[in-house]
Amino acid sequence: MRWDNLRLAGPGQDDPAVPLFARGAVTRTFDTPEFRGMTFYEIRARSIINRVPGASRVPFEYTINPYRGCTHRCIYCFARKTHEYLDFDAGADFDSKIVVKVNAAELARKELASPRWGGHHVAMGTNVDCYQRAEGRYKLMRGILAALRDARNPFSILTKGTLILRDLDLLTEAADVTDVSTSVSVGFVDPQAWRAVEPGTPNPRRRLEVCATLNDNGIACGVLMAPILPFLTDSPDQLETTVKEIAASGATHIAPIVLHLRPGAREWWLGWLSREHPRLVPRYLELYGRGAYAPKAYQERVTGLVKELAERHGVGRATPAMARRLPPRPAPALITDEPEQLRLL
């Protein structure tokens, strides 16, 4: 089964009927502001490199996900449904009950060294963010990156977190021996939208600072402009403001994606929408009445406009510092796993 790698490792636990948290998991809570109300389930996973099902609409075949659940608490997160496979709900549990694969780094090193491993590209941050706040405490990514570097294995990272800059040394070392690419996710820069729908994430403008720093240090970084929220962040003026700031960050590319509402995320999003923007509920039901994706014509209109704006503002014309041979920009002095809004209070 796809989720068997999350079962507890150890003697007597090979029976597939054994539930994930039946025995052996370490449950922790931390009485600090950034983790208050959250529970962490520390497990020893059986494997860490996952093969993506062929039917998935993604451009990669293998992933590493050291966490399940996400402290970013993005209302729209498409991964919410996956928490139900762990006997949690896709709403509040996804935001506050985080599975931590504490042996992720040692598994990565072992599996990358296996004669059966073909050196395939590994994508990270594609389900939940590998640089969410929990990473600031567990520090799993440093071991994973070191294993990928030592195996000279190509990889990519997608994140909303600024904590990736903590690992700039490992990223640059890996980039010297293999193909390394990164992207930050910034669907909009409007502060009200950010605080409303991405309450556990760093400010979008700080994410763009991350993009600039990575590129200035020779690590290619683009922007996944996602999600673009219908009737909330999709006006021409809003799109242009976001694209202009992405261009100013020196992003190598921009990839716009309109919000999609898969089961789990759909119910959580529509519940939030009915409380905060009830007038938009009928419009969303019309737009997403036939499935998880907005109509093709709407998607093409929005993404087409973004591409025009990207061309106008010069996204991708700059090259990373490695190619320009410019001195790299130092990482910002304050890089933490704490969400931006906590520091603004």
C-alpha positions as CSV (number, residue, x, y, z in Angstrom):
1,M,0.0,0.0,0.0
2,R,1.1,3.6,-0.7
3,W,1.1,4.5,3.0
4,D,2.9,1.4,4.4
5,N,6.2,3.3,4.6
6,L,4.6,5.3,7.4
7,R,4.0,2.3,9.6
8,L,6.1,1.9,12.7
9,A,9.3,0.0,12.1
10,G,10.2,-2.7,14.6
11,P,9.7,-6.3,15.5
12,G,6.2,-7.6,15.3
13,Q,4.8,-4.7,13.4
14,D,4.9,-6.1,9.9
15,D,1.2,-6.9,9.8
16,P,-0.4,-4.4,7.4
17,A,-3.4,-4.3,9.7
18,V,-1.4,-2.5,12.4
19,P,-2.5,1.1,12.4
20,L,0.1,3.8,12.2
21,F,0.0,4.9,15.8
22,A,-0.9,1.6,17.5
23,R,2.3,1.3,19.4
24,G,5.8,2.6,19.5
25,A,5.3,6.2,18.3
26,V,6.6,9.0,20.6
27,T,4.0,11.8,21.1
28,R,5.3,15.2,22.0
29,T,3.9,18.7,22.7
30,F,6.0,21.8,23.2
31,D,4.9,24.7,25.4
32,T,6.3,27.5,23.1
33,P,4.2,30.1,21.3
34,E,5.0,28.7,17.8
35,F,4.1,25.1,18.7
36,R,1.2,25.7,21.2
37,G,-1.8,23.5,20.4
38,M,0.3,21.2,18.2
39,T,1.1,17.5,18.7
40,F,4.1,15.8,17.1
41,Y,4.2,12.1,16.4
42,E,7.7,10.9,16.1
43,I,7.9,7.7,14.1
44,R,10.6,5.5,12.5
45,A,9.5,5.1,8.9
46,R,10.2,2.0,6.9
47,S,11.3,4.0,3.8
48,I,11.7,7.6,2.8
49,I,12.1,7.8,-1.0
50,N,8.5,7.5,-2.4
51,R,7.6,6.7,-6.0
52,V,4.8,8.9,-7.2
53,P,1.8,7.0,-8.7
54,G,1.8,7.2,-12.5
55,A,-1.6,8.8,-12.6
56,S,-0.5,11.8,-10.7
57,R,-0.4,15.1,-12.6
58,V,3.2,16.0,-11.6
59,P,6.5,16.3,-13.5
60,F,8.5,14.1,-11.2
61,E,8.6,10.5,-10.2
62,Y,10.3,10.3,-6.8
63,T,9.8,12.4,-3.6
64,I,11.1,12.7,0.0
65,N,8.7,13.9,2.6
66,P,10.1,14.0,6.1
67,Y,6.8,15.3,7.6
68,R,3.1,14.7,7.2
69,G,0.7,17.5,8.1
70,C,1.9,21.1,8.0
71,T,2.2,23.9,10.5
72,H,1.8,26.4,7.6
73,R,-2.0,25.9,8.0
74,C,-2.8,27.1,4.4
75,I,-6.6,26.9,4.1
76,Y,-6.4,25.6,0.5
77,C,-3.7,23.0,0.8
78,F,-4.3,20.2,-1.6
79,A,-2.5,17.7,0.7
80,R,-5.1,17.8,3.4
81,K,-6.9,14.7,2.2
82,T,-3.7,12.6,2.8
83,H,-4.1,13.1,6.6
84,E,-7.3,11.0,6.5
85,Y,-5.1,7.9,5.6
86,L,-3.6,8.3,9.0
87,D,-7.0,8.3,10.8
88,F,-6.8,12.1,11.2
89,D,-9.1,14.7,9.7
90,A,-8.2,16.9,6.8
91,G,-9.0,20.1,8.7
92,A,-7.7,21.1,12.1
93,D,-5.8,17.8,12.5
94,F,-3.8,18.5,9.3
95,D,-2.7,21.8,10.8
96,S,-1.9,20.6,14.3
97,K,-1.0,16.9,14.3
98,I,2.3,16.5,12.6
99,V,4.0,13.2,11.8
100,V,7.8,13.4,12.0
101,K,9.9,10.7,10.4
102,V,12.8,11.0,12.8
103,N,14.9,8.5,10.9
104,A,14.5,10.3,7.5
105,A,18.1,11.2,7.1
106,E,19.5,7.8,7.8
107,L,16.9,6.2,5.5
108,A,17.8,8.6,2.7
109,R,21.5,7.8,3.0
110,K,20.7,4.0,3.0
111,E,18.3,4.1,0.1
112,L,20.4,6.4,-2.1
113,A,23.3,4.0,-1.6
114,S,21.3,1.0,-2.6
115,P,22.4,-0.8,-5.9
116,R,18.7,-0.8,-6.9
117,W,18.5,3.0,-6.8
118,G,18.9,4.6,-10.2
119,G,20.0,8.1,-9.3
120,H,16.7,9.6,-10.2
121,H,15.7,13.2,-9.6
122,V,14.1,13.6,-6.1
123,A,11.5,16.3,-5.4
124,M,11.0,17.7,-2.0
125,G,8.3,20.0,-0.6
126,T,5.7,18.7,-3.1
127,N,3.2,17.3,-0.6
128,V,3.8,19.3,2.6
129,D,6.5,21.8,3.2
130,C,9.8,20.2,4.3
131,Y,10.8,23.7,5.7
132,Q,7.7,24.2,7.8
133,R,8.1,25.4,11.4
134,A,8.7,21.8,12.7
135,E,11.9,21.6,10.7
136,G,13.4,24.3,13.0
137,R,13.2,21.9,15.9
138,Y,13.8,18.5,14.2
139,K,16.4,19.6,11.6
140,L,15.8,16.6,9.4
141,M,16.6,18.4,6.1
142,R,20.3,18.9,6.9
143,G,20.9,15.1,7.0
144,I,18.8,14.5,3.9
145,L,20.6,17.2,1.9
146,A,24.0,15.8,3.1
147,A,22.9,12.4,1.9
148,L,21.9,13.7,-1.5
149,R,25.1,15.7,-1.8
150,D,27.3,12.7,-1.0
151,A,25.3,10.5,-3.5
152,R,25.6,13.3,-6.1
153,N,21.9,12.8,-6.6
154,P,19.9,15.5,-8.4
155,F,17.0,17.1,-6.4
156,S,14.7,20.0,-6.2
157,I,12.9,21.8,-3.3
158,L,9.7,23.8,-3.2
159,T,9.0,25.8,-0.1
160,K,7.1,28.6,1.5
161,G,9.7,28.7,4.3
162,T,12.6,31.0,4.9
163,L,14.4,28.3,6.9
164,I,15.8,26.9,3.7
165,L,18.6,29.5,3.9
166,R,19.8,27.8,7.1
167,D,21.0,25.1,4.7
168,L,22.6,27.3,2.1
169,D,26.0,25.8,2.7
170,L,24.7,22.3,1.9
171,L,22.8,23.5,-1.1
172,T,25.8,25.2,-2.6
173,E,28.0,22.1,-1.9
174,A,25.4,19.9,-3.6
175,A,25.1,22.2,-6.5
176,D,28.8,21.8,-7.2
177,V,28.4,18.1,-7.8
178,T,24.8,17.6,-9.1
179,D,21.7,19.3,-10.4
180,V,20.0,21.4,-7.7
181,S,17.0,23.6,-8.3
182,T,14.6,25.4,-5.9
183,S,11.3,27.3,-6.0
184,V,9.4,29.4,-3.5
185,S,5.7,29.4,-3.5
186,V,4.2,32.9,-3.7
187,G,0.7,33.1,-5.2
188,F,0.1,36.7,-4.1
189,V,1.7,39.5,-2.0
190,D,-1.4,41.1,-0.6
191,P,-1.0,41.2,3.2
192,Q,-4.7,40.7,4.0
193,A,-5.0,37.6,1.8
194,W,-1.7,36.2,3.3
195,R,-2.8,36.6,6.9
196,A,-6.3,35.1,6.1
197,V,-5.4,32.0,4.1
198,E,-1.7,31.2,4.9
199,P,-1.6,32.1,8.7
200,G,1.4,29.9,9.6
201,T,3.7,31.0,6.8
202,P,6.4,33.7,6.5
203,N,5.4,36.9,4.7
204,P,5.3,36.4,0.9
205,R,7.8,39.3,0.5
206,R,10.3,37.4,2.8
207,R,9.9,34.4,0.6
208,L,10.9,36.5,-2.4
209,E,13.9,37.7,-0.4
210,V,14.8,33.9,-0.1
211,C,14.5,33.6,-3.9
212,A,16.9,36.5,-4.4
213,T,19.4,35.2,-1.9
214,L,19.4,31.7,-3.4
215,N,19.9,33.0,-6.9
216,D,22.6,35.4,-5.7
217,N,24.4,32.4,-4.2
218,G,24.2,30.4,-7.5
219,I,21.2,28.2,-6.5
220,A,18.7,28.5,-9.3
221,C,15.3,29.6,-7.8
222,G,12.0,30.3,-9.5
223,V,8.6,31.1,-8.2
224,L,5.5,28.9,-8.2
225,M,2.8,31.6,-8.3
226,A,0.3,29.4,-6.6
227,P,-2.4,29.4,-5.8
228,I,-4.1,32.2,-7.6
229,L,-7.4,32.6,-5.8
230,P,-10.5,33.3,-8.0
231,F,-12.2,36.5,-7.1
232,L,-9.7,37.2,-4.2
233,T,-6.3,37.6,-5.8
234,D,-6.9,37.3,-9.6
235,S,-7.6,40.9,-10.7
236,P,-5.3,42.3,-13.3
237,D,-3.9,44.8,-10.8
238,Q,-3.3,42.2,-8.2
239,L,-1.6,39.9,-10.6
240,E,0.7,42.7,-11.9
241,T,1.7,43.7,-8.4
242,T,2.7,40.1,-7.6
243,V,4.5,39.6,-10.9
244,K,6.5,42.8,-10.5
245,E,7.7,41.8,-7.1
246,I,8.6,38.3,-8.4
247,A,10.6,39.9,-11.2
248,A,12.4,42.2,-8.7
249,S,13.5,39.1,-6.8
250,G,15.5,37.8,-9.8
251,A,13.4,34.7,-10.1
252,T,14.6,32.4,-12.9
253,H,11.1,31.6,-13.9
254,I,7.4,31.9,-12.9
255,A,4.8,29.1,-13.0
256,P,1.3,30.3,-12.4
257,I,-1.3,27.8,-11.1
258,V,-5.0,28.6,-10.3
259,L,-6.4,27.2,-7.1
260,H,-7.6,23.6,-7.3
261,L,-9.9,22.1,-4.7
262,R,-9.4,18.4,-4.2
263,P,-11.5,16.5,-1.6
264,G,-10.4,17.5,1.9
265,A,-9.1,20.9,0.8
266,R,-12.5,21.6,-0.9
267,E,-14.5,21.2,2.3
268,W,-12.1,23.1,4.4
269,W,-11.8,26.0,1.9
270,L,-15.6,26.3,1.3
271,G,-16.1,26.3,5.1
272,W,-13.7,29.2,5.5
273,L,-15.2,31.0,2.5
274,S,-18.7,30.7,3.9
275,R,-17.6,32.4,7.1
276,E,-15.3,35.1,5.6
277,H,-16.7,35.7,2.1
278,P,-20.2,34.2,2.0
279,R,-21.1,36.1,-1.2
280,L,-18.4,34.2,-3.1
281,V,-19.7,30.8,-2.2
282,P,-22.2,30.6,-5.2
283,R,-19.5,31.8,-7.6
284,Y,-17.1,29.1,-6.3
285,L,-19.7,26.4,-6.6
286,E,-20.3,27.5,-10.2
287,L,-16.6,27.6,-11.0
288,Y,-15.7,24.3,-9.3
289,G,-19.1,22.6,-9.6
290,R,-17.7,19.9,-11.9
291,G,-14.6,18.9,-10.1
292,A,-11.3,20.0,-8.5
293,Y,-10.2,22.4,-11.2
294,A,-11.6,25.7,-12.5
295,P,-12.8,25.7,-16.1
296,K,-10.0,25.5,-18.7
297,A,-11.0,28.9,-20.2
298,Y,-10.6,30.6,-16.8
299,Q,-7.3,29.0,-16.2
300,E,-6.0,29.9,-19.6
301,R,-7.1,33.5,-19.2
302,V,-5.4,34.0,-15.8
303,T,-2.2,32.1,-16.6
304,G,-2.0,33.8,-20.0
305,L,-2.1,37.2,-18.3
306,V,0.6,36.2,-15.8
307,K,2.9,35.0,-18.7
308,E,2.4,38.3,-20.5
309,L,3.2,40.2,-17.3
310,A,6.2,38.1,-16.7
311,E,7.5,38.9,-20.1
312,R,6.8,42.6,-19.7
313,H,8.6,42.8,-16.3
314,G,11.5,40.6,-17.3
315,V,11.1,37.5,-15.2
316,G,13.9,35.1,-16.1
317,R,16.2,37.6,-17.8
318,A,18.6,37.7,-14.9
319,T,20.9,34.8,-14.3
320,P,22.2,33.4,-11.0
321,A,25.4,34.7,-9.4
322,M,27.2,31.5,-10.4
323,A,26.7,32.3,-14.1
324,R,27.3,36.1,-13.6
325,R,30.3,35.5,-11.4
326,L,29.1,38.2,-9.0
327,P,29.9,38.0,-5.3
328,P,26.9,36.3,-3.6
329,R,24.5,38.1,-1.3
330,P,24.8,37.0,2.3
331,A,21.8,35.3,3.8
332,P,19.7,37.6,6.0
333,A,20.8,37.6,9.6
334,L,17.4,36.5,11.0
335,I,16.2,33.2,9.6
336,T,13.9,31.3,11.9
337,D,11.2,28.7,11.7
338,E,8.8,31.2,13.4
339,P,6.0,32.6,11.2
340,E,6.4,36.3,10.2
341,Q,3.2,37.4,11.8
342,L,4.4,36.3,15.3
343,R,7.3,38.6,15.0
344,L,5.0,41.5,14.0
345,L,2.8,41.2,17.1
